[in-house]
Amino acid sequence: MQNDMKSTIQAAVAEEVGKAMARQLDLLEKIAQFLGIEPGSNPASSAPKRTPVPPPASKRPPAPPTGPAPKRPSSVPVRKWVKPKPEAAPKPTRTKAAPQNRRGSPRAAGRTAAVATPSSSPSPATSVTYAEGQEVRYKQGRGTFSAKVTAVDAKAKTVTVERVSDNKKVVRPFDKVTPA
């Protein structure tokens, strides 16, 4: 019974594949006819046997059958074997903290540390009060600039300053501003 079921399934699958592949089979048969191959036979046995064509006569005499192999023509590139380089030793890892002179600050590291451990003594930058019109110097990017204070926000601990060189207004935190 199992063999009957297996043969029934194989017949059904073969029929469906035949229906689905009918167009491709027609094209393959046309290609086979064009190439001179009988359809439905083993392609390896039906392919016409080719007879070796003797090479054209050259000006130099043929190499003797025994002896060293002929040299490769110079037009053929030769890839030279390259000795693999020894792998470099891994770089030692840094043990000290990252330098703080980078532009910007780590995302939350500075803010959470300040909130988590409030200091009992006020820092010198926050104890300095700024007044409008006061001349100050502030840091921004890689440089320091001279400016005049235009507004102070003690709650946010920021100072709005107007740059002396081009009159641009900038808001900077207290710790980036120093009295001139």
PDB file of C-alpha atoms in Angstrom:
ATOM      1  CA  MET A   1       0.000   0.000   0.000  1.00  0.00           C
ATOM      2  CA  GLN A   2       2.863   2.355   0.805  1.00  0.00           C
ATOM      3  CA  ASN A   3       4.454   1.732  -2.603  1.00  0.00           C
ATOM      4  CA  ASP A   4       1.124   2.454  -4.325  1.00  0.00           C
ATOM      5  CA  MET A   5       0.818   5.719  -2.409  1.00  0.00           C
ATOM      6  CA  LYS A   6       4.419   6.667  -3.234  1.00  0.00           C
ATOM      7  CA  SER A   7       4.000   5.962  -6.947  1.00  0.00           C
ATOM      8  CA  THR A   8       0.684   7.865  -6.993  1.00  0.00           C
ATOM      9  CA  ILE A   9       2.332  10.907  -5.387  1.00  0.00           C
ATOM     10  CA  GLN A  10       5.285  10.730  -7.792  1.00  0.00           C
ATOM     11  CA  ALA A  11       2.932  10.549 -10.781  1.00  0.00           C
ATOM     12  CA  ALA A  12       0.909  13.531  -9.527  1.00  0.00           C
ATOM     13  CA  VAL A  13       4.065  15.593  -8.889  1.00  0.00           C
ATOM     14  CA  ALA A  14       5.492  14.679 -12.315  1.00  0.00           C
ATOM     15  CA  GLU A  15       2.238  15.722 -13.989  1.00  0.00           C
ATOM     16  CA  GLU A  16       2.150  19.099 -12.166  1.00  0.00           C
ATOM     17  CA  VAL A  17       5.806  19.753 -12.925  1.00  0.00           C
ATOM     18  CA  GLY A  18       5.176  18.866 -16.570  1.00  0.00           C
ATOM     19  CA  LYS A  19       2.303  21.368 -16.720  1.00  0.00           C
ATOM     20  CA  ALA A  20       4.322  24.092 -14.999  1.00  0.00           C
ATOM     21  CA  MET A  21       7.457  23.463 -17.052  1.00  0.00           C
ATOM     22  CA  ALA A  22       5.759  22.911 -20.440  1.00  0.00           C
ATOM     23  CA  ARG A  23       6.906  26.226 -21.897  1.00  0.00           C
ATOM     24  CA  GLN A  24      10.466  25.787 -20.629  1.00  0.00           C
ATOM     25  CA  LEU A  25      10.566  22.240 -21.981  1.00  0.00           C
ATOM     26  CA  ASP A  26       9.436  23.512 -25.415  1.00  0.00           C
ATOM     27  CA  LEU A  27      12.234  26.077 -25.392  1.00  0.00           C
ATOM     28  CA  LEU A  28      14.774  23.481 -24.302  1.00  0.00           C
ATOM     29  CA  GLU A  29      13.665  21.146 -27.113  1.00  0.00           C
ATOM     30  CA  LYS A  30      14.048  23.952 -29.683  1.00  0.00           C
ATOM     31  CA  ILE A  31      17.523  24.738 -28.336  1.00  0.00           C
ATOM     32  CA  ALA A  32      18.427  21.050 -28.461  1.00  0.00           C
ATOM     33  CA  GLN A  33      17.248  20.802 -32.095  1.00  0.00           C
ATOM     34  CA  PHE A  34      19.264  23.885 -32.999  1.00  0.00           C
ATOM     35  CA  LEU A  35      22.375  22.392 -31.412  1.00  0.00           C
ATOM     36  CA  GLY A  36      21.771  19.034 -33.047  1.00  0.00           C
ATOM     37  CA  ILE A  37      21.026  17.133 -29.860  1.00  0.00           C
ATOM     38  CA  GLU A  38      18.237  14.546 -29.809  1.00  0.00           C
ATOM     39  CA  PRO A  39      15.670  15.522 -27.153  1.00  0.00           C
ATOM     40  CA  GLY A  40      15.135  13.114 -24.292  1.00  0.00           C
ATOM     41  CA  SER A  41      18.518  11.430 -24.464  1.00  0.00           C
ATOM     42  CA  ASN A  42      21.548  11.704 -22.234  1.00  0.00           C
ATOM     43  CA  PRO A  43      23.263  15.013 -23.076  1.00  0.00           C
ATOM     44  CA  ALA A  44      26.723  13.590 -22.506  1.00  0.00           C
ATOM     45  CA  SER A  45      26.238  10.728 -24.956  1.00  0.00           C
ATOM     46  CA  SER A  46      24.319  12.746 -27.557  1.00  0.00           C
ATOM     47  CA  ALA A  47      26.810  15.579 -27.829  1.00  0.00           C
ATOM     48  CA  PRO A  48      28.827  15.314 -31.028  1.00  0.00           C
ATOM     49  CA  LYS A  49      32.363  14.161 -30.403  1.00  0.00           C
ATOM     50  CA  ARG A  50      34.919  16.766 -31.344  1.00  0.00           C
ATOM     51  CA  THR A  51      38.088  15.803 -33.016  1.00  0.00           C
ATOM     52  CA  PRO A  52      41.144  17.689 -31.860  1.00  0.00           C
ATOM     53  CA  VAL A  53      42.242  20.292 -34.360  1.00  0.00           C
ATOM     54  CA  PRO A  54      45.996  20.422 -34.880  1.00  0.00           C
ATOM     55  CA  PRO A  55      47.477  23.774 -33.879  1.00  0.00           C
ATOM     56  CA  PRO A  56      48.570  26.089 -36.666  1.00  0.00           C
ATOM     57  CA  ALA A  57      52.120  25.678 -37.790  1.00  0.00           C
ATOM     58  CA  SER A  58      54.425  28.089 -36.030  1.00  0.00           C
ATOM     59  CA  LYS A  59      57.781  29.469 -37.106  1.00  0.00           C
ATOM     60  CA  ARG A  60      59.747  27.805 -34.350  1.00  0.00           C
ATOM     61  CA  PRO A  61      60.266  24.080 -34.220  1.00  0.00           C
ATOM     62  CA  PRO A  62      58.130  22.082 -31.769  1.00  0.00           C
ATOM     63  CA  ALA A  63      59.645  21.404 -28.362  1.00  0.00           C
ATOM     64  CA  PRO A  64      61.029  17.944 -27.814  1.00  0.00           C
ATOM     65  CA  PRO A  65      58.568  15.696 -25.936  1.00  0.00           C
ATOM     66  CA  THR A  66      61.088  14.960 -23.217  1.00  0.00           C
ATOM     67  CA  GLY A  67      62.997  17.508 -21.194  1.00  0.00           C
ATOM     68  CA  PRO A  68      62.085  20.565 -19.148  1.00  0.00           C
ATOM     69  CA  ALA A  69      58.657  22.118 -19.493  1.00  0.00           C
ATOM     70  CA  PRO A  70      58.455  25.152 -21.790  1.00  0.00           C
ATOM     71  CA  LYS A  71      58.589  28.559 -20.112  1.00  0.00           C
ATOM     72  CA  ARG A  72      55.445  30.596 -19.682  1.00  0.00           C
ATOM     73  CA  PRO A  73      55.253  33.598 -22.058  1.00  0.00           C
ATOM     74  CA  SER A  74      56.043  36.909 -20.397  1.00  0.00           C
ATOM     75  CA  SER A  75      52.608  38.299 -21.263  1.00  0.00           C
ATOM     76  CA  VAL A  76      50.985  35.998 -18.708  1.00  0.00           C
ATOM     77  CA  PRO A  77      51.049  37.618 -15.273  1.00  0.00           C
ATOM     78  CA  VAL A  78      52.497  35.539 -12.498  1.00  0.00           C
ATOM     79  CA  ARG A  79      51.232  35.970  -8.976  1.00  0.00           C
ATOM     80  CA  LYS A  80      54.059  35.736  -6.541  1.00  0.00           C
ATOM     81  CA  TRP A  81      53.581  34.020  -3.224  1.00  0.00           C
ATOM     82  CA  VAL A  82      53.697  36.500  -0.386  1.00  0.00           C
ATOM     83  CA  LYS A  83      54.697  35.371   3.063  1.00  0.00           C
ATOM     84  CA  PRO A  84      51.913  36.194   5.519  1.00  0.00           C
ATOM     85  CA  LYS A  85      52.799  38.966   7.905  1.00  0.00           C
ATOM     86  CA  PRO A  86      52.844  38.058  11.585  1.00  0.00           C
ATOM     87  CA  GLU A  87      49.881  39.476  13.423  1.00  0.00           C
ATOM     88  CA  ALA A  88      50.646  42.536  15.479  1.00  0.00           C
ATOM     89  CA  ALA A  89      50.341  42.218  19.214  1.00  0.00           C
ATOM     90  CA  PRO A  90      47.106  43.719  20.515  1.00  0.00           C
ATOM     91  CA  LYS A  91      47.407  47.263  21.720  1.00  0.00           C
ATOM     92  CA  PRO A  92      47.373  47.658  25.483  1.00  0.00           C
ATOM     93  CA  THR A  93      44.112  48.916  26.862  1.00  0.00           C
ATOM     94  CA  ARG A  94      43.994  52.246  28.599  1.00  0.00           C
ATOM     95  CA  THR A  95      43.698  52.081  32.336  1.00  0.00           C
ATOM     96  CA  LYS A  96      43.184  55.734  33.157  1.00  0.00           C
ATOM     97  CA  ALA A  97      40.000  57.690  32.543  1.00  0.00           C
ATOM     98  CA  ALA A  98      39.324  59.412  29.241  1.00  0.00           C
ATOM     99  CA  PRO A  99      40.709  62.938  28.965  1.00  0.00           C
ATOM    100  CA  GLN A 100      38.244  65.713  29.677  1.00  0.00           C
ATOM    101  CA  ASN A 101      39.497  68.090  26.967  1.00  0.00           C
ATOM    102  CA  ARG A 102      37.186  66.599  24.346  1.00  0.00           C
ATOM    103  CA  ARG A 103      34.582  68.728  22.680  1.00  0.00           C
ATOM    104  CA  GLY A 104      31.270  68.323  24.447  1.00  0.00           C
ATOM    105  CA  SER A 105      30.686  66.019  27.355  1.00  0.00           C
ATOM    106  CA  PRO A 106      29.555  62.444  27.740  1.00  0.00           C
ATOM    107  CA  ARG A 107      25.790  62.140  27.429  1.00  0.00           C
ATOM    108  CA  ALA A 108      24.668  61.676  30.989  1.00  0.00           C
ATOM    109  CA  ALA A 109      27.889  61.028  32.858  1.00  0.00           C
ATOM    110  CA  GLY A 110      28.524  64.607  33.927  1.00  0.00           C
ATOM    111  CA  ARG A 111      24.901  65.448  34.739  1.00  0.00           C
ATOM    112  CA  THR A 112      24.104  62.328  36.753  1.00  0.00           C
ATOM    113  CA  ALA A 113      27.340  62.535  38.723  1.00  0.00           C
ATOM    114  CA  ALA A 114      26.610  66.132  39.684  1.00  0.00           C
ATOM    115  CA  VAL A 115      23.055  65.316  40.720  1.00  0.00           C
ATOM    116  CA  ALA A 116      23.932  62.087  42.510  1.00  0.00           C
ATOM    117  CA  THR A 117      26.716  63.600  44.637  1.00  0.00           C
ATOM    118  CA  PRO A 118      25.960  67.207  45.462  1.00  0.00           C
ATOM    119  CA  SER A 119      28.934  68.869  47.100  1.00  0.00           C
ATOM    120  CA  SER A 120      28.520  70.590  50.449  1.00  0.00           C
ATOM    121  CA  SER A 121      30.833  73.469  49.551  1.00  0.00           C
ATOM    122  CA  PRO A 122      29.920  75.656  46.578  1.00  0.00           C
ATOM    123  CA  SER A 123      32.363  75.600  43.686  1.00  0.00           C
ATOM    124  CA  PRO A 124      34.204  78.821  42.824  1.00  0.00           C
ATOM    125  CA  ALA A 125      32.476  79.094  39.425  1.00  0.00           C
ATOM    126  CA  THR A 126      28.997  79.100  40.944  1.00  0.00           C
ATOM    127  CA  SER A 127      29.901  81.433  43.808  1.00  0.00           C
ATOM    128  CA  VAL A 128      30.871  84.141  41.302  1.00  0.00           C
ATOM    129  CA  THR A 129      27.916  86.318  40.399  1.00  0.00           C
ATOM    130  CA  TYR A 130      27.713  88.100  37.100  1.00  0.00           C
ATOM    131  CA  ALA A 131      26.151  91.503  36.489  1.00  0.00           C
ATOM    132  CA  GLU A 132      24.839  92.922  33.240  1.00  0.00           C
ATOM    133  CA  GLY A 133      27.494  94.921  31.383  1.00  0.00           C
ATOM    134  CA  GLN A 134      30.359  93.078  33.110  1.00  0.00           C
ATOM    135  CA  GLU A 135      33.276  92.141  30.844  1.00  0.00           C
ATOM    136  CA  VAL A 136      34.013  88.405  30.844  1.00  0.00           C
ATOM    137  CA  ARG A 137      35.850  85.750  28.886  1.00  0.00           C
ATOM    138  CA  TYR A 138      34.128  82.519  27.892  1.00  0.00           C
ATOM    139  CA  LYS A 139      35.163  79.214  26.379  1.00  0.00           C
ATOM    140  CA  GLN A 140      33.464  77.802  23.338  1.00  0.00           C
ATOM    141  CA  GLY A 141      34.850  75.049  21.172  1.00  0.00           C
ATOM    142  CA  ARG A 142      38.613  75.361  21.072  1.00  0.00           C
ATOM    143  CA  GLY A 143      38.850  79.045  21.763  1.00  0.00           C
ATOM    144  CA  THR A 144      38.172  81.690  24.375  1.00  0.00           C
ATOM    145  CA  PHE A 145      36.403  84.961  23.587  1.00  0.00           C
ATOM    146  CA  SER A 146      35.968  88.367  25.214  1.00  0.00           C
ATOM    147  CA  ALA A 147      32.364  89.376  25.815  1.00  0.00           C
ATOM    148  CA  LYS A 148      29.958  91.515  27.854  1.00  0.00           C
ATOM    149  CA  VAL A 149      27.212  90.000  30.009  1.00  0.00           C
ATOM    150  CA  THR A 150      23.731  90.858  28.734  1.00  0.00           C
ATOM    151  CA  ALA A 151      21.599  88.553  30.939  1.00  0.00           C
ATOM    152  CA  VAL A 152      22.063  86.160  33.868  1.00  0.00           C
ATOM    153  CA  ASP A 153      19.835  83.150  34.624  1.00  0.00           C
ATOM    154  CA  ALA A 154      20.763  82.064  38.168  1.00  0.00           C
ATOM    155  CA  LYS A 155      18.194  79.267  38.192  1.00  0.00           C
ATOM    156  CA  ALA A 156      19.624  77.590  35.078  1.00  0.00           C
ATOM    157  CA  LYS A 157      23.168  78.715  35.986  1.00  0.00           C
ATOM    158  CA  THR A 158      23.706  80.256  32.540  1.00  0.00           C
ATOM    159  CA  VAL A 159      24.937  83.618  31.304  1.00  0.00           C
ATOM    160  CA  THR A 160      23.934  85.290  28.052  1.00  0.00           C
ATOM    161  CA  VAL A 161      26.959  87.143  26.698  1.00  0.00           C
ATOM    162  CA  GLU A 162      27.556  89.333  23.653  1.00  0.00           C
ATOM    163  CA  ARG A 163      30.840  88.679  21.899  1.00  0.00           C
ATOM    164  CA  VAL A 164      32.997  91.805  21.502  1.00  0.00           C
ATOM    165  CA  SER A 165      34.448  90.831  18.109  1.00  0.00           C
ATOM    166  CA  ASP A 166      31.201  90.328  16.168  1.00  0.00           C
ATOM    167  CA  ASN A 167      28.376  91.189  18.635  1.00  0.00           C
ATOM    168  CA  LYS A 168      26.983  87.658  18.538  1.00  0.00           C
ATOM    169  CA  LYS A 169      24.872  86.667  21.556  1.00  0.00           C
ATOM    170  CA  VAL A 170      25.702  83.300  23.129  1.00  0.00           C
ATOM    171  CA  VAL A 171      24.327  81.480  26.170  1.00  0.00           C
ATOM    172  CA  ARG A 172      27.055  79.761  28.218  1.00  0.00           C
ATOM    173  CA  PRO A 173      27.038  77.924  31.560  1.00  0.00           C
ATOM    174  CA  PHE A 174      28.687  79.558  34.573  1.00  0.00           C
ATOM    175  CA  ASP A 175      31.681  77.203  34.557  1.00  0.00           C
ATOM    176  CA  LYS A 176      32.581  78.230  30.989  1.00  0.00           C
ATOM    177  CA  VAL A 177      32.603  81.940  31.828  1.00  0.00           C
ATOM    178  CA  THR A 178      35.314  83.738  33.834  1.00  0.00           C
ATOM    179  CA  PRO A 179      35.503  87.397  34.869  1.00  0.00           C
ATOM    180  CA  ALA A 180      37.915  89.371  32.680  1.00  0.00           C
TER     181      ALA A 180
END
